[in-house]
Coordinates of C-alpha atoms in Angstrom, one line a residue:
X742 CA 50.8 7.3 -11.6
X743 CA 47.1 6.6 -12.2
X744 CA 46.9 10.4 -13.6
X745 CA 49.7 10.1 -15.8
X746 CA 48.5 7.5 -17.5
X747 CA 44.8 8.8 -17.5
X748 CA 46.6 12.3 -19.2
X749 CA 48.4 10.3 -21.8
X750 CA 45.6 8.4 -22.4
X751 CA 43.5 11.4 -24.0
X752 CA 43.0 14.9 -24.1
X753 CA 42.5 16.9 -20.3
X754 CA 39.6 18.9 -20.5
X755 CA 38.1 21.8 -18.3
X756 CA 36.1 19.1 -16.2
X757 CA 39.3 17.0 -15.5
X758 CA 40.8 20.3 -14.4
X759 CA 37.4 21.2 -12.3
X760 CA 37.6 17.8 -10.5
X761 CA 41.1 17.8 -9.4
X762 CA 41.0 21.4 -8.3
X763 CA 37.8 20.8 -6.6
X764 CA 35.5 23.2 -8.0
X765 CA 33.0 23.7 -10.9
X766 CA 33.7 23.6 -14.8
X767 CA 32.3 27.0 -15.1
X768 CA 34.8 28.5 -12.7
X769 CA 37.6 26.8 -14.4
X770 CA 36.7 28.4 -17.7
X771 CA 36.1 31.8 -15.7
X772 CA 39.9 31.4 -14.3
X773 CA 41.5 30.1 -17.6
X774 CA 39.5 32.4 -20.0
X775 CA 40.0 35.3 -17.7
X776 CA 36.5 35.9 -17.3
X777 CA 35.8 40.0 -16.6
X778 CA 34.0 41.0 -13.5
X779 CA 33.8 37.5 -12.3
X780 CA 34.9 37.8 -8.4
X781 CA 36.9 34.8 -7.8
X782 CA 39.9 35.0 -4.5
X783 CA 43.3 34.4 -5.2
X784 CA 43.5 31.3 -3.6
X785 CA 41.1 29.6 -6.1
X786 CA 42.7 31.1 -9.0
X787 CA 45.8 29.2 -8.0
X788 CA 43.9 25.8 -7.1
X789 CA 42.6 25.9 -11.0
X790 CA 46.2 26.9 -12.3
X791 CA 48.0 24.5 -10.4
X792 CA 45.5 21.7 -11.0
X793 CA 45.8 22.6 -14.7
X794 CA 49.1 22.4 -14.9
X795 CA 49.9 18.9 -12.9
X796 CA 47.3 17.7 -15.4
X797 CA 49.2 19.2 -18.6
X798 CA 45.9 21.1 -19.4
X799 CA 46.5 22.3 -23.1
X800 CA 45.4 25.9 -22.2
X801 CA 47.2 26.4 -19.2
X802 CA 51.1 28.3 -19.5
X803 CA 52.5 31.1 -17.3
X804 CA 49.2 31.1 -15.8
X805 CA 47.1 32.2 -18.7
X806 CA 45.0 31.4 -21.6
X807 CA 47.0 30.9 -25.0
X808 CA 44.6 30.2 -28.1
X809 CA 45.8 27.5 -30.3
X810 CA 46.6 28.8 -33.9
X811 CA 46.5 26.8 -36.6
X812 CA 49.5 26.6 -38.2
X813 CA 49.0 29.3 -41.2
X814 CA 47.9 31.7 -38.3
X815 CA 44.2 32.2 -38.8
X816 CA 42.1 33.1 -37.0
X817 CA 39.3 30.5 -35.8
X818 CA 35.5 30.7 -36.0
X819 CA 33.6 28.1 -34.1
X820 CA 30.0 27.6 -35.2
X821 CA 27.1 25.6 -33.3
X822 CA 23.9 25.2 -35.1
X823 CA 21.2 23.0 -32.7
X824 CA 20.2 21.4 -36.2
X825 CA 21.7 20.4 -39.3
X826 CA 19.6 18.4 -41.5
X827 CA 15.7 19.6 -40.9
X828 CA 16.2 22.4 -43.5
X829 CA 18.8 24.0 -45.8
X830 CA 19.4 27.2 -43.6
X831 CA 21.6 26.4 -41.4
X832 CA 23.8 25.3 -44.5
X833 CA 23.2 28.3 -46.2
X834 CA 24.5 30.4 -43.0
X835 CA 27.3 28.2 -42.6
X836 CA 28.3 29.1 -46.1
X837 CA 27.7 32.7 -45.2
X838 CA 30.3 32.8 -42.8
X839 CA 32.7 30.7 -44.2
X840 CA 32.4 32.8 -47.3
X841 CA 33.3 35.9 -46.0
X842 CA 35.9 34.5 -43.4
X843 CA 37.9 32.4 -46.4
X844 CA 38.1 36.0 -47.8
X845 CA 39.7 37.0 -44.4
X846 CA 41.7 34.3 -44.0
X847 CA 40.2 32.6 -41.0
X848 CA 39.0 29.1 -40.6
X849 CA 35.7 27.9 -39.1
X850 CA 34.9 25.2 -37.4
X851 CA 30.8 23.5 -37.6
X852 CA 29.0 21.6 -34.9
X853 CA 25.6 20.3 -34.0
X854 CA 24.3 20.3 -30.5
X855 CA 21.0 18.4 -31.1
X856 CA 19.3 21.0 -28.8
X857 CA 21.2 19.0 -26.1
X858 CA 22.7 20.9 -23.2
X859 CA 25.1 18.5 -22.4
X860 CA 26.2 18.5 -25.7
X861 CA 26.3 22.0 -26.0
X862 CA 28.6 22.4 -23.3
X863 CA 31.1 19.8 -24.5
X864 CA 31.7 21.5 -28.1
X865 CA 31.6 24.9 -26.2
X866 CA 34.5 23.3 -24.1
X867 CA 35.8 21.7 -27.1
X868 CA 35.9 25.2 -29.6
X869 CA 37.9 26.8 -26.9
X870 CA 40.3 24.6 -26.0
X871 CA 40.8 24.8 -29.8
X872 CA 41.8 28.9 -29.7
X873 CA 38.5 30.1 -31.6
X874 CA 38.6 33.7 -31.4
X875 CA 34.8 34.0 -31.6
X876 CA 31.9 31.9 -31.7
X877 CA 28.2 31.9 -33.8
X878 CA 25.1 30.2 -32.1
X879 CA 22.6 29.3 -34.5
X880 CA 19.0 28.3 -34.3
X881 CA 17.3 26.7 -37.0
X882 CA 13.9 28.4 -35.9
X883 CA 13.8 32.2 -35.4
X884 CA 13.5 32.6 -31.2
X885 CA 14.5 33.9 -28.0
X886 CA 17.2 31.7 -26.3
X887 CA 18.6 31.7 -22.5
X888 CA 22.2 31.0 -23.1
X889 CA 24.0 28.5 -20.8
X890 CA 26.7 29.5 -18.4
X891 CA 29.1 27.8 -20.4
X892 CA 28.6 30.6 -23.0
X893 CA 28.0 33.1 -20.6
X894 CA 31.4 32.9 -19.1
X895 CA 33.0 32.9 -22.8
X896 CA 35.5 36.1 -23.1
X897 CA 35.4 36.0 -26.9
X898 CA 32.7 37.4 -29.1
X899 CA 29.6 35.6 -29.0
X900 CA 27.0 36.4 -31.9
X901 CA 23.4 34.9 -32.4
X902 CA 22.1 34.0 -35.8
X903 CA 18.4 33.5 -36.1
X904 CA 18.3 33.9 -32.6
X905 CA 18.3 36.6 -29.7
X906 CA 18.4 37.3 -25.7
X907 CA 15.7 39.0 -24.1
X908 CA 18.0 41.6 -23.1
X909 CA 19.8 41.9 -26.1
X910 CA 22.7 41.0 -24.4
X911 CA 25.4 39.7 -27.2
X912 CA 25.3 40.5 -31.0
X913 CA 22.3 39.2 -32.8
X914 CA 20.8 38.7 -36.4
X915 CA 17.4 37.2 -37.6
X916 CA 15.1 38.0 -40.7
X917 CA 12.8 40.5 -40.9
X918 CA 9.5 38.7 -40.8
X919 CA 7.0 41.0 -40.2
X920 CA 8.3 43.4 -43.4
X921 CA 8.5 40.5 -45.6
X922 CA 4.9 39.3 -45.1
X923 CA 4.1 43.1 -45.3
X924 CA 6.3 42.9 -48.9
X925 CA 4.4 40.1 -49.9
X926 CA 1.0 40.6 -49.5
X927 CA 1.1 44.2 -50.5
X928 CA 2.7 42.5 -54.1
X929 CA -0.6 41.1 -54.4
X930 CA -2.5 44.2 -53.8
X931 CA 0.0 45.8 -56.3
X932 CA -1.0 43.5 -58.9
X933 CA -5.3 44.7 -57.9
X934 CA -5.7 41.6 -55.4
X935 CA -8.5 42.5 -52.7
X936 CA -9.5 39.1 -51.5
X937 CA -6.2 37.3 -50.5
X938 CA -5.9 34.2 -48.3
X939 CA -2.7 33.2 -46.4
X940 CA -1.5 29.9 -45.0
X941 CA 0.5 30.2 -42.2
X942 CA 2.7 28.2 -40.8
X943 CA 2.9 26.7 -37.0
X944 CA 1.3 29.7 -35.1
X945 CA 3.4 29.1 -31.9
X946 CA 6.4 30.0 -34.2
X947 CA 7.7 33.5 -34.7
X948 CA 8.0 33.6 -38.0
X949 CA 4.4 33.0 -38.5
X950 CA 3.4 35.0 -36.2
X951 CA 5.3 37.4 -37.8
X952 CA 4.8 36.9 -41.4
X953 CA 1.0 37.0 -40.5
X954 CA 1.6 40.4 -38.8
X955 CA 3.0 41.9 -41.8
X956 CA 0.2 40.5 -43.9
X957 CA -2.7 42.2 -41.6
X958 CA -0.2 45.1 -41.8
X959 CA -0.2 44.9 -45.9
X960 CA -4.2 44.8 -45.8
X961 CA -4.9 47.7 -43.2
X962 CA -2.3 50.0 -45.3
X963 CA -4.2 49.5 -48.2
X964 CA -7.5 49.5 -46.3
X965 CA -8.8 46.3 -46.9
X966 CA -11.0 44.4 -44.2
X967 CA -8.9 41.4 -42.3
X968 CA -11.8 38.3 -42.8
X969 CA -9.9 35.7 -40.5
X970 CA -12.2 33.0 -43.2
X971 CA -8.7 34.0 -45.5
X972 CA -6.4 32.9 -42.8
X973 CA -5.7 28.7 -42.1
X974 CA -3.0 27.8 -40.2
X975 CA -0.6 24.6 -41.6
X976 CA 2.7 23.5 -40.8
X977 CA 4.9 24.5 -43.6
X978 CA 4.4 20.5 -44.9
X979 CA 2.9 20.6 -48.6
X980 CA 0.1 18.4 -47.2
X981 CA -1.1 20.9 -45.1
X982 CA -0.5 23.2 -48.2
X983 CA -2.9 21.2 -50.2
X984 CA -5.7 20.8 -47.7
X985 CA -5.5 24.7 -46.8
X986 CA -6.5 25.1 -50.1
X987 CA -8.7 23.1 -51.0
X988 CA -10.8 24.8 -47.5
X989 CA -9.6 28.3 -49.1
X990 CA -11.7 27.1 -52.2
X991 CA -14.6 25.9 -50.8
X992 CA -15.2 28.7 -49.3
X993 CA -18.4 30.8 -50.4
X994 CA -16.2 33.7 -52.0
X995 CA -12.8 32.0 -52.6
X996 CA -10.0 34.1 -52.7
X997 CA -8.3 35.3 -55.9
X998 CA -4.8 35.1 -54.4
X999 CA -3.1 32.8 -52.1
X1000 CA 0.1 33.9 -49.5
X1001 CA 1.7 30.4 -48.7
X1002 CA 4.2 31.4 -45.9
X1003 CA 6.8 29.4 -47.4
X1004 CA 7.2 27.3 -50.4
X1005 CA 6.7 23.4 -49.3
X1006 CA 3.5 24.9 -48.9
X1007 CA 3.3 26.4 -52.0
X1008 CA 3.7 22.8 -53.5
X1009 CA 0.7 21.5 -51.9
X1010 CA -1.1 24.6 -52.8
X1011 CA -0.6 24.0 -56.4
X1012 CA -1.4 20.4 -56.6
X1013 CA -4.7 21.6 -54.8
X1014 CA -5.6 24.0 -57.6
X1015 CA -4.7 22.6 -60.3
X1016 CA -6.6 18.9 -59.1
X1017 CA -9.6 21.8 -59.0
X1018 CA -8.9 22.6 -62.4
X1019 CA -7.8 26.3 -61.8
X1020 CA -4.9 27.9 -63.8
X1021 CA -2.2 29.4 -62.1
X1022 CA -2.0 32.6 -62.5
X1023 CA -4.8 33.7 -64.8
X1024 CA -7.0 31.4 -62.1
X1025 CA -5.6 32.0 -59.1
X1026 CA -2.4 34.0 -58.0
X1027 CA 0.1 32.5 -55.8
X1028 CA 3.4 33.7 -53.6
X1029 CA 5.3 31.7 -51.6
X1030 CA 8.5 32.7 -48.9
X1031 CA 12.1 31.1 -48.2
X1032 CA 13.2 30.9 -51.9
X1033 CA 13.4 27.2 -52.0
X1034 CA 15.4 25.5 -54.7
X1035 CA 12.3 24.0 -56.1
X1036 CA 10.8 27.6 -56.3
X1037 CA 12.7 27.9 -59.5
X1038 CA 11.1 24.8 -60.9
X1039 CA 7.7 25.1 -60.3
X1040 CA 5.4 25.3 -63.2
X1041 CA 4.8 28.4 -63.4
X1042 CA 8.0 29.4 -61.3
X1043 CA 7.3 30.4 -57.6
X1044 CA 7.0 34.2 -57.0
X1045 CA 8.7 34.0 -53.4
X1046 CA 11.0 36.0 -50.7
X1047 CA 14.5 35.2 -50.0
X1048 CA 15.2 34.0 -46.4
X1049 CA 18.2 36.5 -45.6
X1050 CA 20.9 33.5 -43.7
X1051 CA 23.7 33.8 -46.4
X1052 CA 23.6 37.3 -45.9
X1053 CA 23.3 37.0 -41.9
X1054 CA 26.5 34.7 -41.8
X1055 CA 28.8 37.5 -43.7
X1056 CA 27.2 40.2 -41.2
X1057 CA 28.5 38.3 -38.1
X1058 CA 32.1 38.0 -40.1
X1059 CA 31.6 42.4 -40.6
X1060 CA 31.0 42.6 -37.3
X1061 CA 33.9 40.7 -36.3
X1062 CA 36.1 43.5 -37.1
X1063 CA 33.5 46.4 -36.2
X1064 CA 32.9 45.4 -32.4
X1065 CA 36.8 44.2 -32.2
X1066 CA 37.5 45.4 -28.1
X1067 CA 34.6 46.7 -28.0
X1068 CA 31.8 45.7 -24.8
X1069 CA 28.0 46.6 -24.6
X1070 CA 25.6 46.8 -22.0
X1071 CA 22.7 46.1 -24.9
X1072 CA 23.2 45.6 -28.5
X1073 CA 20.8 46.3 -31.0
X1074 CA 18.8 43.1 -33.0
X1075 CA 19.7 43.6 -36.8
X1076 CA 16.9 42.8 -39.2
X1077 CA 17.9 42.2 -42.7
X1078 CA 15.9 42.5 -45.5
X1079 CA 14.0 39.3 -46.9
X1080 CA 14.5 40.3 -50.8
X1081 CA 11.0 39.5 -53.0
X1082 CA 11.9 37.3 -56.1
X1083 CA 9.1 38.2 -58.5
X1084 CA 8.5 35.3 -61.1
X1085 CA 5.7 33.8 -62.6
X1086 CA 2.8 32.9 -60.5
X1087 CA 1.5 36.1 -60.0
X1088 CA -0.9 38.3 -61.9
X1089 CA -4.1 40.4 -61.9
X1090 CA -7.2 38.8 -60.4
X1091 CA -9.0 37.5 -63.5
X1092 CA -11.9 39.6 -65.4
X1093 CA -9.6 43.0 -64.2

C-alpha cells in the first residue's frame, strides 16, 4: 500500500526502480535502455523488469524501452549545457540546433547542470524517460571532459559541443582556435604590421592557449621574431584589457598593433588608448575575437573573428541523420572555421 501511494504521488524514476530491484541506477538504465555489450545475467534483467513494472515505471512495457513521442510525432533532442548565463554561447548553440531541428521537425529540450554531477545525472535520467532520440553535452569553455556513467550507458547518440573525450569516443565539435589566432594575426601582418602585441586570455584555458599558438604560428610564417615583451596574459574582463595596454604602451618600443583574444578585451583596450591620446586605427591597430554584439558598435567598429557555435549546433543536427545506426570505435574532432569579420579598426602601421 505504502508503494502505491508513493507511485501516485509522483513520477517513478530509474532510482525508484534501482532500489526496489536491489541494484544500481546505472544497471537499470543498461537493462531498460538495452545497453550493447553490457554483460548482465538473465536473472537481473528480470529483477529490473519486474521491479519496473510493480512500480508502473513509465519506460517499462513488454519488457522493453518505448520512447515517449510527443504527440505530433517528433523526434526529441535533449540538450545540457553546464552553464547558461556566463556568456552568450551557449545561447547561440542552442539556437543552432533548434534552428536546424525546427526545419526537421523535431523538438529540443534545454537544461543546465551547474557543472553538478548530481544534477547531471537527474536531467540525464530525466531526458530519457522523456523518449529523446539523441542528446548534446555542452561546455561553455572549450575542454576535455570524462563523461559520467550515466551518459556512458546512454544507447542514443551522444554528441559534444565545445567539448571532447580523450579518446574521441562519441561525436564532437569545438572551434578552431589555433587557425583563428593564426587568421588574425597574420591580418595584421597583411595590413604591414611587424610589431604586434596580443592579450591573451586565462592561460590555463584552451582557447588561449590556442589562440596564442596560432599567433606565434602567424609570426614564424611570416618570419617575424616572437618577443614574449608583446605577450600579457588577462582574463577576457575589459579591466584586464585596459591595464594590458596601458603595460603594452609603456613599453620602450610599443607595438603598432594590438591582438585582444576576444572583444571585452578589446573594450578595455580602447578606453586605454584613447585615455593615452592615440587614434584608433591611424594610432594604433586593433582586432578582437568572438564577434560580440558590441563589436558592431565600437567606435571605430571592432575588426573581430566569429566564434563558430551557431554553426556547431546545425552540424550535430547533420550528423543526426549521417551517423543514423551507425557505431565507431573513434570519431574524428571536427573543427570549424572561426570566420574573420574585417571592419574598421584596422589599418597600416602609421608613417607606412
Amino acid at each position: 500500500m505504502g508503494r502505491g501511494r508513493r507511485g501516485q504521488s509522483r513520477r517513478v524514476t530509474m532510482t525508484d526502480v534501482a532500489r526496489e530491484a536491489g541494484c544500481s541506477q546505472a544497471t537499470v538504465s543498461f537493462v531498460l535502455n538495452h545497453a550493447p555489450g553490457i554483460k548482465l545475467s538473465a536473472e537481473t534483467r528480470d529483477r529490473v523488469f519486474e521491479a519496473a513494472r510493480r512500480l508502473g515505471y513509465a519506460n517499462a512495457l513488454n519488457g522493453r524501452h518505448m520512447p515517449v513521442r510527443a504527440a505530433g510525432g517528433e523526434r526529441r533532442i535533449g540538450f545540457i549545457a553546464d552553464q547558461l548565463a556566463t556568456s552568450p554561447e551557449a545561447v547561440v548553440a542552442i539556437e543552432g540546433v533548434s534552428t536546424a531541428s525546427r526545419a526537421k521537425g523535431d523538438l529540443v529540450l534545454v537544461a543546465q547542470s551547474f557543472n553538478d554531477a548530481e544534477t547531471e545525472a537527474g536531467l540525464v535520467e530525466a531526458f530519457v524517460e522523456q523518449g529523446v532520440s539523441a542528446l548534446v553535452y555542452m561546455t561553455i569553455f572549450t575542454r576535455e571532459v570524462e563523461l559520467s556513467p550515466g551518459l556512458l550507458a546512454l544507447d542514443i547518440p551522444v554528441f559534444l559541443l565545445n567539448c571532447y573525450t580523450e579518446g574521441q569516443s562519441h561525436p564532437a565539435v569545438v572551434p578552431s582556435e589555433i587557425a583563428g589566432g593564426q587568421r588574425s594575426t597574420r591580418h595584421l601582418i597583411e595590413h604591414g604590421h611587424r610589431r604586434i602585441a596580443t592579450i591573451t586570455g586565462e592561460i590555463w584555458m584552451e582557447a588561449a592557449q590556442d589562440r596564442l599558438k596560432g599567433y606565434r604560428r602567424a609570426l614564424a610564417t611570416a618570419d617575424i621574431p616572437f618577443d614574449s615583451a608583446l605577450v600579457v596574459e588577462g582574463d577576457w574582463s575589459a579591466s584586464a584589457g585596459y591595464e594590458a595596454t596601458r603595460k603594452l604602451l609603456a613599453l620602450p618600443e610599443p607595438p603598432t598593433a594590438i591582438f585582444c583574444q576576444n572583444d571585452r578585451t578589446a573594450i578595455g583596450c580602447y578606453e586605454a588608448l584613447k585615455e593615452a591620446g592615440l587614434d584608433i586605427p591611424r594610432d594604433m591597430s586593433v582586432i578582437g575575437y568572438d564577434d560580440e554584439e558590441i563589436s558592431r558598435h565600437l567606435h571605430p567598429r571592432l575588426t573581430t573573428s566569429i566564434l563558430p557555435h551557431r554553426a556547431m549546433g546545425q552540424w550535430i543536427v547533420e550528423q543526426l541523420d549521417e551517423l543514423a545506426g551507425q557505431i565507431a570505435v573513434r570519431y574524428p574532432l571536427t573543427k570549424l572555421e572561426c570566420p574573420l569579420v574585417e571592419r574598421d579598426s584596422v589599418a597600416a602601421p602609421k608613417g607606412r
